[in-house]
Coordinates of C-alpha atoms in Angstrom, one line a residue:
X1 CA -8.9 -30.4 7.2
X2 CA -9.6 -28.8 10.6
X3 CA -5.9 -27.7 11.0
X4 CA -5.9 -26.3 7.5
X5 CA -9.1 -24.4 8.1
X6 CA -7.8 -23.0 11.4
X7 CA -4.5 -21.8 9.9
X8 CA -6.3 -20.2 6.9
X9 CA -8.8 -18.5 9.2
X10 CA -6.0 -17.2 11.4
X11 CA -4.0 -15.7 8.5
X12 CA -6.9 -14.4 6.5
X13 CA -8.7 -13.1 9.6
X14 CA -5.7 -11.2 10.7
X15 CA -5.4 -9.6 7.3
X16 CA -9.1 -8.8 7.1
X17 CA -9.1 -7.2 10.5
X18 CA -7.0 -4.3 9.2
X19 CA -10.1 -2.5 7.8
X20 CA -12.3 -2.6 10.9
X21 CA -9.2 -2.0 13.1
X22 CA -8.4 1.2 11.3
X23 CA -12.0 2.4 12.1
X24 CA -12.6 1.1 15.6
X25 CA -9.2 2.1 17.0
X26 CA -9.7 5.8 16.6
X27 CA -13.4 6.0 17.6
X28 CA -12.6 7.1 21.2
X29 CA -10.5 9.9 19.7
X30 CA -13.1 11.5 17.5
X31 CA -14.2 14.2 20.0
X32 CA -10.5 15.0 20.6
X33 CA -9.8 15.1 16.9
X34 CA -12.5 17.6 16.4
X35 CA -11.2 19.8 19.2
X36 CA -7.6 19.5 18.0
X37 CA -8.3 20.4 14.4
X38 CA -11.2 22.9 15.1
X39 CA -13.7 20.7 13.3
X40 CA -17.4 20.0 14.0
X41 CA -18.9 16.6 14.8
X42 CA -20.3 16.3 11.3
X43 CA -16.9 17.2 9.8
X44 CA -15.1 14.6 11.9
X45 CA -17.7 12.0 10.9
X46 CA -16.6 12.7 7.3
X47 CA -13.3 10.8 8.1
X48 CA -15.4 7.7 8.4
X49 CA -17.6 8.3 5.4
X50 CA -14.7 9.1 3.1
X51 CA -12.8 6.1 4.4
X52 CA -15.8 3.8 3.7
X53 CA -16.4 5.3 0.3
X54 CA -12.8 4.8 -0.7
X55 CA -12.8 1.3 0.7
X56 CA -16.0 0.4 -1.1
X57 CA -15.3 1.8 -4.6
X58 CA -11.6 0.6 -4.7
X59 CA -12.7 -2.9 -4.0
X60 CA -13.9 -3.0 -7.5
X61 CA -10.3 -2.5 -8.6
X62 CA -8.6 -5.0 -6.2
X63 CA -10.9 -7.9 -7.1
X64 CA -10.1 -8.0 -10.9
X65 CA -6.4 -7.3 -10.1
X66 CA -6.5 -10.4 -7.8
X67 CA -8.1 -12.4 -10.6
X68 CA -5.4 -11.3 -13.1
X69 CA -2.1 -11.2 -11.1
X70 CA -2.8 -13.7 -8.3
X71 CA -3.8 -12.9 -4.7
X72 CA -0.5 -11.8 -3.1
X73 CA 0.7 -8.9 -5.4
X74 CA -2.5 -6.9 -4.8
X75 CA -2.4 -7.5 -1.1
X76 CA 1.2 -6.3 -0.9
X77 CA 0.3 -3.2 -2.9
X78 CA -2.8 -2.4 -0.9
X79 CA -1.0 -2.8 2.5
X80 CA 1.8 -0.4 1.3
X81 CA -0.9 2.2 0.4
X82 CA -2.5 1.6 3.8
X83 CA 0.8 2.3 5.6
X84 CA 1.3 5.5 3.5
X85 CA -2.2 6.7 4.3
X86 CA -1.7 6.0 8.0
X87 CA 1.6 8.0 8.0
X88 CA -0.3 10.9 6.4
X89 CA -3.0 10.8 9.0
X90 CA -0.4 10.7 11.9
X91 CA 1.1 14.0 10.6
X92 CA -2.0 15.7 9.3
X93 CA -1.9 19.4 10.1
X94 CA -5.6 20.0 9.5
X95 CA -8.8 18.2 8.7
X96 CA -8.3 18.3 4.9
X97 CA -5.0 16.4 5.3
X98 CA -6.6 13.9 7.6
X99 CA -9.4 13.3 5.1
X100 CA -6.8 12.8 2.4
X101 CA -4.9 10.3 4.6
X102 CA -8.1 8.4 5.4
X103 CA -9.0 8.2 1.7
X104 CA -5.6 6.6 0.9
X105 CA -6.0 4.3 3.9
X106 CA -9.4 3.2 2.6
X107 CA -8.0 2.4 -0.8
X108 CA -5.3 0.3 0.6
X109 CA -7.4 -1.4 3.2
X110 CA -9.9 -2.5 0.5
X111 CA -7.3 -5.0 -0.8
X112 CA -7.3 -6.8 2.5
X113 CA -11.1 -6.6 2.6
X114 CA -11.7 -8.3 -0.7
X115 CA -8.7 -10.5 -1.5
X116 CA -8.8 -12.7 1.6
X117 CA -12.4 -13.6 0.8
X118 CA -11.3 -14.6 -2.7
X119 CA -8.5 -16.7 -1.2
X120 CA -11.1 -18.4 1.0
X121 CA -13.2 -19.2 -2.1
X122 CA -10.1 -20.6 -3.9
X123 CA -9.5 -23.1 -1.2
X124 CA -13.0 -24.1 0.1
X125 CA -16.6 -24.1 -1.0
X126 CA -20.0 -24.9 0.5
X127 CA -20.2 -25.7 4.2
X128 CA -16.4 -25.7 4.6
X129 CA -16.4 -22.1 3.2
X130 CA -19.0 -21.1 5.6
X131 CA -17.0 -22.5 8.5
X132 CA -13.9 -20.7 7.2
X133 CA -15.8 -17.4 7.0
X134 CA -17.2 -17.9 10.5
X135 CA -13.7 -18.7 11.9
X136 CA -12.3 -15.6 10.1
X137 CA -15.0 -13.5 11.8
X138 CA -13.9 -14.9 15.1
X139 CA -10.4 -13.6 14.4
X140 CA -11.7 -10.3 13.1
X141 CA -13.8 -10.1 16.3
X142 CA -10.6 -9.1 18.2
X143 CA -10.8 -5.8 16.3
X144 CA -14.0 -4.2 17.7
X145 CA -13.3 -5.6 21.1
X146 CA -9.6 -4.6 21.5
X147 CA -9.2 -1.7 19.0
X148 CA -11.2 0.9 20.9
X149 CA -9.4 -0.1 24.1
X150 CA -6.1 0.2 22.3
X151 CA -7.1 3.6 21.1
X152 CA -8.1 4.6 24.6
X153 CA -4.7 3.5 25.9
X154 CA -3.0 5.4 23.1
X155 CA -4.9 8.5 24.1
X156 CA -3.3 8.4 27.5
X157 CA -0.2 9.8 25.7
X158 CA -2.3 13.0 25.2
X159 CA -2.4 12.9 21.4
X160 CA -4.7 11.1 18.9
X161 CA -1.8 11.0 16.4
X162 CA -0.3 8.1 18.4
X163 CA -3.3 6.0 17.2
X164 CA -2.3 6.4 13.6
X165 CA 1.3 5.7 14.4
X166 CA 0.1 2.3 15.8
X167 CA -1.8 1.7 12.6
X168 CA 1.4 2.1 10.7
X169 CA 2.8 -0.7 12.9
X170 CA -0.3 -2.8 12.2
X171 CA 0.3 -2.3 8.5
X172 CA 3.9 -3.4 8.7
X173 CA 3.0 -6.6 10.6
X174 CA 0.3 -7.4 8.0
X175 CA 2.8 -7.0 5.3
X176 CA 5.1 -9.5 6.9
X177 CA 2.2 -11.9 7.4
X178 CA 1.3 -11.6 3.7
X179 CA 4.9 -12.2 2.6
X180 CA 5.8 -15.0 4.9
X181 CA 2.6 -16.9 5.8
X182 CA 0.1 -16.6 2.9
X183 CA 0.5 -18.9 0.0
X184 CA -0.6 -18.0 -3.5
X185 CA -3.9 -19.7 -4.1
X186 CA -4.7 -18.8 -7.7
X187 CA -3.0 -20.9 -10.4
X188 CA -1.6 -19.0 -13.4
X189 CA -3.8 -21.1 -15.7
X190 CA -6.9 -19.7 -13.9
X191 CA -6.0 -16.0 -14.0
X192 CA -8.3 -13.7 -15.9
X193 CA -6.7 -10.7 -17.7
X194 CA -7.8 -7.3 -16.7
X195 CA -9.8 -5.6 -19.4
X196 CA -13.0 -3.7 -19.6
X197 CA -14.7 -6.3 -21.7
X198 CA -14.1 -9.2 -19.3
X199 CA -15.0 -7.0 -16.3
X200 CA -18.2 -5.8 -18.1
X201 CA -19.0 -9.4 -19.0
X202 CA -18.5 -10.6 -15.4
X203 CA -20.5 -7.7 -14.0
X204 CA -23.4 -8.5 -16.4
X205 CA -23.5 -12.0 -15.1
X206 CA -23.4 -11.0 -11.5
X207 CA -26.0 -8.2 -11.8
X208 CA -28.3 -10.6 -13.6
X209 CA -28.1 -13.1 -10.8
X210 CA -31.0 -12.4 -8.3
X211 CA -29.3 -14.4 -5.6
X212 CA -26.1 -12.4 -5.8
X213 CA -27.7 -9.0 -6.0
X214 CA -30.3 -9.6 -3.3
X215 CA -27.8 -11.0 -0.9
X216 CA -25.3 -8.3 -1.6
X217 CA -27.9 -5.6 -0.7
X218 CA -29.0 -7.6 2.4
X219 CA -25.4 -7.6 3.5
X220 CA -25.1 -3.9 2.5
X221 CA -27.9 -2.7 4.8
X222 CA -26.7 -5.0 7.5
X223 CA -23.3 -3.5 7.3
X224 CA -24.8 0.0 7.0
X225 CA -26.3 -0.5 10.5
X226 CA -22.8 -1.1 11.8
X227 CA -21.5 2.1 10.1
X228 CA -24.3 4.2 11.6
X229 CA -23.4 2.9 15.0
X230 CA -19.7 3.5 14.4
X231 CA -20.3 7.0 13.2
X232 CA -22.6 8.0 16.1
X233 CA -21.7 5.8 19.1
X234 CA -18.7 7.7 20.3
X235 CA -20.7 10.9 20.6
X236 CA -23.8 9.2 22.0
X237 CA -22.0 7.1 24.6
X238 CA -19.6 9.8 25.8
X239 CA -21.6 12.9 25.1
X240 CA -25.1 11.8 26.1
X241 CA -24.5 9.0 28.6
X242 CA -21.3 10.4 30.0
X243 CA -19.1 7.3 29.6
X244 CA -15.3 7.7 29.7
X245 CA -13.2 6.7 26.7
X246 CA -12.5 3.4 28.4
X247 CA -16.2 2.9 29.2
X248 CA -17.1 3.6 25.6
X249 CA -14.6 1.1 24.4
X250 CA -16.1 -1.6 26.7
X251 CA -19.6 -0.7 25.7
X252 CA -18.6 -0.9 22.0
X253 CA -17.0 -4.3 22.5
X254 CA -20.2 -5.6 24.1
X255 CA -22.3 -4.6 21.1
X256 CA -19.9 -6.2 18.7
X257 CA -19.7 -9.4 20.7
X258 CA -23.2 -10.4 19.8
X259 CA -22.5 -10.4 16.1
X260 CA -19.2 -12.3 16.2
X261 CA -20.5 -14.9 18.8
X262 CA -23.5 -15.7 16.6
X263 CA -21.4 -15.9 13.4
X264 CA -19.7 -18.9 14.9
X265 CA -23.0 -20.8 14.9
X266 CA -23.9 -20.0 11.3
X267 CA -22.3 -23.0 9.7
X268 CA -23.8 -25.6 12.1
X269 CA -27.2 -23.8 12.0
X270 CA -27.2 -23.8 8.2
X271 CA -26.6 -27.5 8.1
X272 CA -29.4 -28.1 10.5
X273 CA -32.1 -25.6 9.3
X274 CA -31.2 -25.0 5.7
X275 CA -29.8 -22.0 3.8
X276 CA -33.1 -20.1 3.3
X277 CA -34.1 -20.3 6.9
X278 CA -30.7 -18.9 8.0
X279 CA -31.3 -15.9 5.8
X280 CA -35.0 -15.2 6.4
X281 CA -35.6 -15.6 10.1
X282 CA -32.5 -13.9 11.5
X283 CA -33.3 -11.0 9.2
X284 CA -36.8 -10.8 10.6
X285 CA -35.3 -10.9 14.1
X286 CA -32.8 -8.2 13.2
X287 CA -35.5 -5.9 11.9
X288 CA -37.9 -6.7 14.7
X289 CA -35.4 -6.0 17.5
X290 CA -34.2 -2.8 15.9
X291 CA -37.8 -1.5 15.5
X292 CA -38.5 -2.4 19.1
X293 CA -35.4 -0.5 20.2
X294 CA -36.6 2.5 18.2
X295 CA -40.0 2.4 19.8
X296 CA -38.6 2.2 23.3
X297 CA -36.1 5.1 22.8
X298 CA -38.9 7.2 21.2
X299 CA -41.1 6.5 24.2
X300 CA -38.4 7.7 26.6
X301 CA -37.1 4.3 27.7
X302 CA -33.8 4.6 25.9
X303 CA -31.5 3.9 28.9
X304 CA -27.9 2.7 28.3
X305 CA -28.7 -0.9 29.4
X306 CA -31.7 -1.1 27.1
X307 CA -29.8 0.2 24.1
X308 CA -26.8 -2.1 24.7
X309 CA -28.9 -5.1 25.4
X310 CA -31.2 -4.8 22.3
X311 CA -28.2 -3.9 20.0
X312 CA -26.5 -7.0 21.3
X313 CA -29.6 -9.1 20.3
X314 CA -30.0 -7.4 16.9
X315 CA -26.3 -7.8 16.0
X316 CA -26.5 -11.5 17.1
X317 CA -29.3 -12.1 14.6
X318 CA -27.3 -10.3 11.9
X319 CA -24.2 -12.4 12.8
X320 CA -26.2 -15.6 11.8
X321 CA -26.9 -14.1 8.4
X322 CA -23.7 -12.5 7.2
X323 CA -21.4 -15.6 6.6
X324 CA -24.2 -17.5 4.9
X325 CA -25.2 -14.6 2.8
X326 CA -21.6 -14.1 1.4
X327 CA -21.1 -17.8 0.6
X328 CA -24.5 -17.9 -1.1
X329 CA -23.7 -14.8 -3.1
X330 CA -20.5 -16.0 -4.7
X331 CA -21.0 -19.8 -4.6
X332 CA -21.9 -20.1 -8.3
X333 CA -19.3 -17.6 -9.5
X334 CA -16.0 -19.2 -8.6
X335 CA -14.5 -18.3 -12.0
X336 CA -14.7 -14.7 -11.1
X337 CA -14.5 -15.0 -7.3
X338 CA -12.4 -11.8 -7.1
X339 CA -14.8 -9.7 -9.1
X340 CA -17.8 -11.1 -7.3
X341 CA -16.2 -10.4 -3.9
X342 CA -15.2 -6.9 -4.9
X343 CA -18.6 -6.0 -6.4
X344 CA -20.4 -7.3 -3.3
X345 CA -18.0 -5.4 -1.1
X346 CA -18.4 -2.2 -3.2
X347 CA -22.2 -2.5 -2.9
X348 CA -21.8 -2.9 0.9
X349 CA -19.4 -0.1 1.5
X350 CA -21.0 2.5 -0.8
X351 CA -24.4 1.8 0.6
X352 CA -23.0 2.1 4.2
X353 CA -21.2 5.4 3.4
X354 CA -24.3 6.8 1.7
X355 CA -26.5 5.9 4.7
X356 CA -24.1 7.6 7.1
X357 CA -23.9 10.7 4.9
X358 CA -27.6 11.0 4.6
X359 CA -28.2 10.5 8.3
X360 CA -25.3 12.6 9.6
X361 CA -27.2 15.9 9.6
X362 CA -29.7 14.3 12.0
X363 CA -27.1 13.1 14.5
X364 CA -27.3 15.3 17.6
X365 CA -25.5 13.2 20.3
X366 CA -28.8 11.7 21.4
X367 CA -29.7 8.0 20.9
X368 CA -32.9 8.5 18.8
X369 CA -31.3 9.4 15.4
X370 CA -28.8 6.6 15.8
X371 CA -31.4 3.9 16.6
X372 CA -33.8 5.2 14.0
X373 CA -31.1 4.8 11.3
X374 CA -30.3 1.3 12.5
X375 CA -34.0 0.4 12.4
X376 CA -34.3 1.7 8.9
X377 CA -31.3 -0.4 7.8
X378 CA -32.8 -3.5 9.5
X379 CA -36.2 -3.0 7.9
X380 CA -34.7 -2.6 4.4
X381 CA -32.4 -5.6 4.8
X382 CA -35.4 -7.8 5.9
X383 CA -37.7 -6.5 3.2
X384 CA -35.1 -7.2 0.4
X385 CA -34.4 -10.6 1.8
X386 CA -38.0 -11.7 2.2
X387 CA -39.3 -10.2 -1.1
X388 CA -36.4 -11.4 -3.2
X389 CA -36.4 -15.0 -1.9
X390 CA -40.1 -15.5 -2.7
X391 CA -38.9 -15.9 -6.3
X392 CA -35.8 -17.9 -5.6
X393 CA -36.0 -21.8 -5.4
X394 CA -35.1 -23.1 -2.0
X395 CA -32.1 -25.0 -3.4
X396 CA -30.6 -21.9 -5.1
X397 CA -27.3 -20.9 -3.8
X398 CA -27.3 -23.8 -1.3
X399 CA -23.8 -24.5 -0.1
X400 CA -22.2 -27.6 -1.7
X401 CA -20.5 -30.2 0.3
X402 CA -16.8 -30.4 -0.2
X403 CA -15.8 -33.6 -2.0
X404 CA -14.2 -36.2 0.2

């Protein structure tokens, strides 16, 4: 079982890393992109917002397609779209073309955001599924740690376009992994035809489930805090604190390390302390640390070590929540795992893009707006989690043990 888990985590993690890699890799280039295309900071941040919006909304398409046609065909189609969008970005003559390319990228990357999670649900449930999600996150962790560094190295060529050329190569490698190393996990007898009636019926069931909806929004505001950091960090770390592109990449990796390191403890901690405890208390810690960070920055103590240290702690708390939250959300919806995964992903991405859009006018290259938005996300995530689970029995959504 361990070997099977490891192989599945490696393949699914590599595929799932496409989405974050296509964001993180070009973060060091955002100031250069603005200068090259004559665009403002807010306009360049739209390349993130539009990507996230396309990624989020199109997940609602890829999930049902994966339930109807199997897991591999939608993955292949999505990766091909991702490659096409990356090519468009590499040759974009102006910001409008870059935005269009990022939109296509987001649509394609959504397939590798939602389908691997449905594959994981096909093969494992309960604690084994939590272990798999945690191992996948360990593989995905390579993205925020290495992608900005790879982008910084690519910028040594003098052009941000090289970054998108490298993303084309990433897409081609992912296509080969899908074709050669990923088995089809959805039996033809279990496939659900795509039609509005079945989708509407499945959505009604999911929306009526308080566990699914509350955990989806908990995850949504957790991810929104990441998106805020992604949108603002390059300008804050390089513009305000004066870090080089390489220095920013290293600082970004440190902040991401807390999340992914803690996610590896989630399965064992869930078994020891229980599902509800692993949702409630890390959420309280995430909100508390982010509020403390806001207070320190507002009081004039927002040094780079303080910001990096407290963001590391906040992200570590969030890392304990996310794998458990996803498993709990779709645990009782295996018959529509693709739709459940896509709806949860859509809620996450649309929420994240809306938060970034609403907060972008307040970003001014200083830390205060960034940490304020992160604290707001933490507070909302904790409030939803704590209020919702007061009405949910402790056993609800608890991971089931895999049969021997």
